[in-house]
C-alpha positions as a Python dict, from the first residue, in 0.01 Angstrom:
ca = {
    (1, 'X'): (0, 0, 0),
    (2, 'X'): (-223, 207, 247),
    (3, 'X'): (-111, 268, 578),
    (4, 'X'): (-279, 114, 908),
    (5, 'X'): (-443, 432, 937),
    (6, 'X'): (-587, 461, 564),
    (7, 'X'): (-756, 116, 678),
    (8, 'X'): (-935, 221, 961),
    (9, 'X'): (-1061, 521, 824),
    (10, 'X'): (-1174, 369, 520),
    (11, 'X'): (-1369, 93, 786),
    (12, 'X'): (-1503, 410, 918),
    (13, 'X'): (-1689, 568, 644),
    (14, 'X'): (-1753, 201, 463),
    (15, 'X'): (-1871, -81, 736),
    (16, 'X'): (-2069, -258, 780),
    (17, 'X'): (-2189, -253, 419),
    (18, 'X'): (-1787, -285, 309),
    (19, 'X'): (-1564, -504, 459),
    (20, 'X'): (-1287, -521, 209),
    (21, 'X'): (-1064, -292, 426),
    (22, 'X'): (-1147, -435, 740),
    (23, 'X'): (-1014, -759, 557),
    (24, 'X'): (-660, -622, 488),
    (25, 'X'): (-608, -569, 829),
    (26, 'X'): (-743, -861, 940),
    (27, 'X'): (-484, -1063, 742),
    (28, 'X'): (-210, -797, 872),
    (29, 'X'): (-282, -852, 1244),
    (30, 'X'): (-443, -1177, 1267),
    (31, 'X'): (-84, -1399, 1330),
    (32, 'X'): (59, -1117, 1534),
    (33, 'X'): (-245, -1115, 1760),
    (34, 'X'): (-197, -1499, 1755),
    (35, 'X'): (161, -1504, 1839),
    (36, 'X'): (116, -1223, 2122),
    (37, 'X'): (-172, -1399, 2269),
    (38, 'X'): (17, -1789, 2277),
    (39, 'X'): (281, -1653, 2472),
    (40, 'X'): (38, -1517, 2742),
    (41, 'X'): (-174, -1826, 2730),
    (42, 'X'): (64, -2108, 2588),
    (43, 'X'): (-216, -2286, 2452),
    (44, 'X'): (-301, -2306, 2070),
    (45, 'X'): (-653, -2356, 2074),
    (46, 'X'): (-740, -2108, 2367),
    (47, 'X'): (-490, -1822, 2202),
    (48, 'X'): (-674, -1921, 1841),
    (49, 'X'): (-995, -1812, 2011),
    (50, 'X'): (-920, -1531, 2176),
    (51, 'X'): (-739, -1372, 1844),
    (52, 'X'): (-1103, -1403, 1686),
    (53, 'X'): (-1311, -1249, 2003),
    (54, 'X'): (-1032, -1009, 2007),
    (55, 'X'): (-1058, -936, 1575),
    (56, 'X'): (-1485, -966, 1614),
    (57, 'X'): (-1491, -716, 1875),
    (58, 'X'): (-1264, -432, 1681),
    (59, 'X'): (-1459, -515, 1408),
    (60, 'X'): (-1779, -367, 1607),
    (61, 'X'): (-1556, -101, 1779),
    (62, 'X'): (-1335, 41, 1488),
    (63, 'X'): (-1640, 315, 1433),
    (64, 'X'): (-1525, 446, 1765),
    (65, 'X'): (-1166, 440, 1737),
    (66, 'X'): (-1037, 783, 1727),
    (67, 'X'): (-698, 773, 1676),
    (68, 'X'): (-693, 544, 1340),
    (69, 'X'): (-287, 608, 1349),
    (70, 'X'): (-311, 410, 1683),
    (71, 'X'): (-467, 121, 1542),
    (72, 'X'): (-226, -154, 1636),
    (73, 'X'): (-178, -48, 2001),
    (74, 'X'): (-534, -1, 2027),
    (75, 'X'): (-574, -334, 1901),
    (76, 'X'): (-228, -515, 2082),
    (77, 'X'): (-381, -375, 2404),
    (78, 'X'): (-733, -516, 2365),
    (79, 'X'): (-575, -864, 2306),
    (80, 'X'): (-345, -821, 2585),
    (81, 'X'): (-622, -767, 2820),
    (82, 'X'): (-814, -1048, 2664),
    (83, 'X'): (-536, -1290, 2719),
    (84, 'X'): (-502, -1177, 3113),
    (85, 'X'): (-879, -1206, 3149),
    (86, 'X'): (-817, -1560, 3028),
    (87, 'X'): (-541, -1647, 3255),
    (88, 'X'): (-753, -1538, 3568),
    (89, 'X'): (-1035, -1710, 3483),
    (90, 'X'): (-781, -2003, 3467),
    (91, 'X'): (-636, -1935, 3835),
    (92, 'X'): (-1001, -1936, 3980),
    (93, 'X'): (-1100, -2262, 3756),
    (94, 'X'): (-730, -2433, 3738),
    (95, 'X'): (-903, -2751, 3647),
    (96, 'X'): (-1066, -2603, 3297),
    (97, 'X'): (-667, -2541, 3195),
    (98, 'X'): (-494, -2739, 2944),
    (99, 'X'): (-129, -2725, 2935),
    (100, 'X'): (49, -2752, 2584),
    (101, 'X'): (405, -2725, 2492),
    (102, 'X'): (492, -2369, 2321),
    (103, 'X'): (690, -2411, 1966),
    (104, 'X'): (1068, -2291, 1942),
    (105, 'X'): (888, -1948, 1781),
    (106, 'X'): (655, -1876, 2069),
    (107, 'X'): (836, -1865, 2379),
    (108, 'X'): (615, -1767, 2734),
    (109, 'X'): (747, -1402, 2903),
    (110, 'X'): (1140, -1337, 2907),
    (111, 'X'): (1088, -1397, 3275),
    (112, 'X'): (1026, -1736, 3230),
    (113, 'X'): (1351, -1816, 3008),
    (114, 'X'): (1548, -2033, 3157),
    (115, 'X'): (1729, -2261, 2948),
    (116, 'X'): (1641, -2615, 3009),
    (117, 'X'): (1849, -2810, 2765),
    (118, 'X'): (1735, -3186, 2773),
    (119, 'X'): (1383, -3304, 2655),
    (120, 'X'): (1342, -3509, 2957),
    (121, 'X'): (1294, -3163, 3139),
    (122, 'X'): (1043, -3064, 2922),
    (123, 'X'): (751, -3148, 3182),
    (124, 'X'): (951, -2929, 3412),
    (125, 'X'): (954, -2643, 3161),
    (126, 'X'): (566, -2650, 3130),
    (127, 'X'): (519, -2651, 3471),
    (128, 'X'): (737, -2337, 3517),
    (129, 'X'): (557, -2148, 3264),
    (130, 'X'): (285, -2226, 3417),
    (131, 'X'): (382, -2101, 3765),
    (132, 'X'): (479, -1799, 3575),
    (133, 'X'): (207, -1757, 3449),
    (134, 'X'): (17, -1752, 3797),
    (135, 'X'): (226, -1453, 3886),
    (136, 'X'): (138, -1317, 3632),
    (137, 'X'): (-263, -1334, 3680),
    (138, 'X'): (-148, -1249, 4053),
    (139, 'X'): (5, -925, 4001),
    (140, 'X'): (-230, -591, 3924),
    (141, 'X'): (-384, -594, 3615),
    (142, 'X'): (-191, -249, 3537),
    (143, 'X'): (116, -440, 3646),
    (144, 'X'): (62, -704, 3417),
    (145, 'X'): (-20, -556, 3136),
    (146, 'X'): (240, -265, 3139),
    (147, 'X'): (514, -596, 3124),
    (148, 'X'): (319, -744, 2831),
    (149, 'X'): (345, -441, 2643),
    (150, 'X'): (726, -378, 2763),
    (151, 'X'): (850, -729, 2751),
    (152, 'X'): (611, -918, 2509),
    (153, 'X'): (522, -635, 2297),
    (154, 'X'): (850, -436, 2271),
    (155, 'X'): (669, -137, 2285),
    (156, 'X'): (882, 202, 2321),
    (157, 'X'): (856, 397, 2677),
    (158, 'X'): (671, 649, 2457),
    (159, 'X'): (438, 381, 2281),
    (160, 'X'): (336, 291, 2607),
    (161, 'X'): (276, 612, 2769),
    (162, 'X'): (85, 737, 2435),
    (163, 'X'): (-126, 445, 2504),
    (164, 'X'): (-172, 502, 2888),
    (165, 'X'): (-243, 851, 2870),
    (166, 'X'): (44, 917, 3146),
    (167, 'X'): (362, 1094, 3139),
    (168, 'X'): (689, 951, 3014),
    (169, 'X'): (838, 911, 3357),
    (170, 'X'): (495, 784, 3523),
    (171, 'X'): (588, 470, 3277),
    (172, 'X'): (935, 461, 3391),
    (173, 'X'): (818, 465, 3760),
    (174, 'X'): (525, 219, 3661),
    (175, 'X'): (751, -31, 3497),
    (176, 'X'): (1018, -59, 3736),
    (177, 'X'): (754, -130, 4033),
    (178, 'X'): (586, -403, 3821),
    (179, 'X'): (959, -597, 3771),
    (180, 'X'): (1006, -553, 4152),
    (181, 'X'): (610, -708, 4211),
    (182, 'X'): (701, -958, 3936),
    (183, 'X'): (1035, -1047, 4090),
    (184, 'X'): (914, -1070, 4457),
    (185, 'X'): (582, -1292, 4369),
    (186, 'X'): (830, -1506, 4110),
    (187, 'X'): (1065, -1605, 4351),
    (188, 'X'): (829, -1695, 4605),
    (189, 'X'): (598, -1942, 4342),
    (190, 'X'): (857, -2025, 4104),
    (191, 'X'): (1190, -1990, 4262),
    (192, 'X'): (1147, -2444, 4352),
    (193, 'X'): (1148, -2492, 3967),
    (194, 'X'): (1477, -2249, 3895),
    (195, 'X'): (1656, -2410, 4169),
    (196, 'X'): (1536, -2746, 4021),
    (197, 'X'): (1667, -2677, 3679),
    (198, 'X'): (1994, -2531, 3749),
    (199, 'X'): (2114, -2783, 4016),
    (200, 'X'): (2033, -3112, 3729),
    (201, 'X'): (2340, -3227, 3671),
    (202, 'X'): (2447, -3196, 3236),
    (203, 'X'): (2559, -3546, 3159),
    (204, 'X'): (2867, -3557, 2955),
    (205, 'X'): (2908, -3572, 2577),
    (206, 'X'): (3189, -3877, 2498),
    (207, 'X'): (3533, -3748, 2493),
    (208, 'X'): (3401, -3387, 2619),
    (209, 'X'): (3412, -3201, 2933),
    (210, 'X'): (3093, -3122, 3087),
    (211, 'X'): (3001, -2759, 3051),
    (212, 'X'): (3126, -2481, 3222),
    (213, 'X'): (2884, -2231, 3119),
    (214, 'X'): (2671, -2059, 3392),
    (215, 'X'): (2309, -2107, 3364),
    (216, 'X'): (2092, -1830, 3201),
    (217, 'X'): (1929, -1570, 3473),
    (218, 'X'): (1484, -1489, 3403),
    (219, 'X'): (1550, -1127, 3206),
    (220, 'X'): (1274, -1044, 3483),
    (221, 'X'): (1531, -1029, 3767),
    (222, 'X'): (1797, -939, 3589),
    (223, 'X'): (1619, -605, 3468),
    (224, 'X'): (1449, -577, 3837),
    (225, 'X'): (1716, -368, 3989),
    (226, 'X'): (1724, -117, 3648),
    (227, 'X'): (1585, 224, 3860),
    (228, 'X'): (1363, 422, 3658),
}
């Protein structure tokens, strides 16, 4: 099977009269540009059309491109900036925004995972997401976008800093300031909905004990205080 790489320079020399190899990585991207893109947006119909701006437009910029071997973090970060656009243009129109319920596979930033255990709390849940997802759109776009690729993405320190064109410990530096912006902004637009969820009482199973188990912590504050 050829490599990412092989692809793009084969789309180099061959489109637009050739598409073949642009189609193979099409189909190798297309779901993890979808999946990416949901849990930004966390709404199936706006992530479905941003993953085909996002394909149509590398289609007409892959001639360009001129590290092939970076294809998918070219390509991760274009749809990472596609999906923030999309969440500002949702805080200055909030009434254009749909809110739909993310599936078990497609959960919204680690920040944002608090474990809320009942389905009667599931309006709660959306509306957290959503709060989140206004600090997110509130933070610098550098900010946001250097947590997508950390926290969404799982992209290496180096990935990112490849990517970034910046030194290793820039990213380091970078990255911790955007958890402390994340942090401060979370707990003063979110914090109402964490309290919420972990003061609701758990009713009790028959013949059990209710739970002892401490409520989960958003990764976001836990990894805050890492220094860089």
């Amino acid at each position: 099977m050829l490599s990412d790489a092989a692809l793009v320079m084969r789309c180099q020399h061959e489109l637009p009269e050739t598409t073949r190899s642009f189609e193979e990585l099409v189909r190798r991207y297309t779901q993890r540009i979808y999946t990416l893109v949901f849990r930004i947006v966390a709404n199936r119909e706006e992530a479905e059309d941003i993953t085909q701006d996002v394909l149509l437009k590398a289609y007409y910029s892959l001639p360009q491109l001129k590290q092939p071997a970076q294809f998918s973090t070219w390509l991760y970060r274009m749809a990472t900036n596609a999906a923030l656009d999309s969440l500002e243009r949702r805080r200055r129109h909030p009434w254009t925004a749909s809110i739909e319920q993310s599936p078990e596979q497609a959960q919204p930033l680690p920040a944002a995972a608090i474990a809320l255990a009942h389905p009667e709390e599931q309006l709660l849940r959306n509306e957290l997401r959503d709060c989140i997802n206004t600090v997110l759109c509130t933070l610098e776009r550098e900010q946001a976008q250097i947590l997508v690729m950390r926290e969404l993405e799982e992209l290496s320190y180096d990935d990112i800093a490849r990517m970034l064109d910046v030194s290793l410990g820039a990213i380091k530096m970078r990255l911790h300031r955007a958890r402390l912006a994340f942090q401060r902004l979370f707990l003063k637009l979110c914090s109402h909905y964490a309290r919420v969820v972990r003061s609701r009482p758990r009713p009790e199973r028959s013949g059990q004990r209710p739970s002892q188990q401490a409520q989960p912590v958003p990764r976001q504050q836990q990894r805050a205080q890492e220094q860089p």
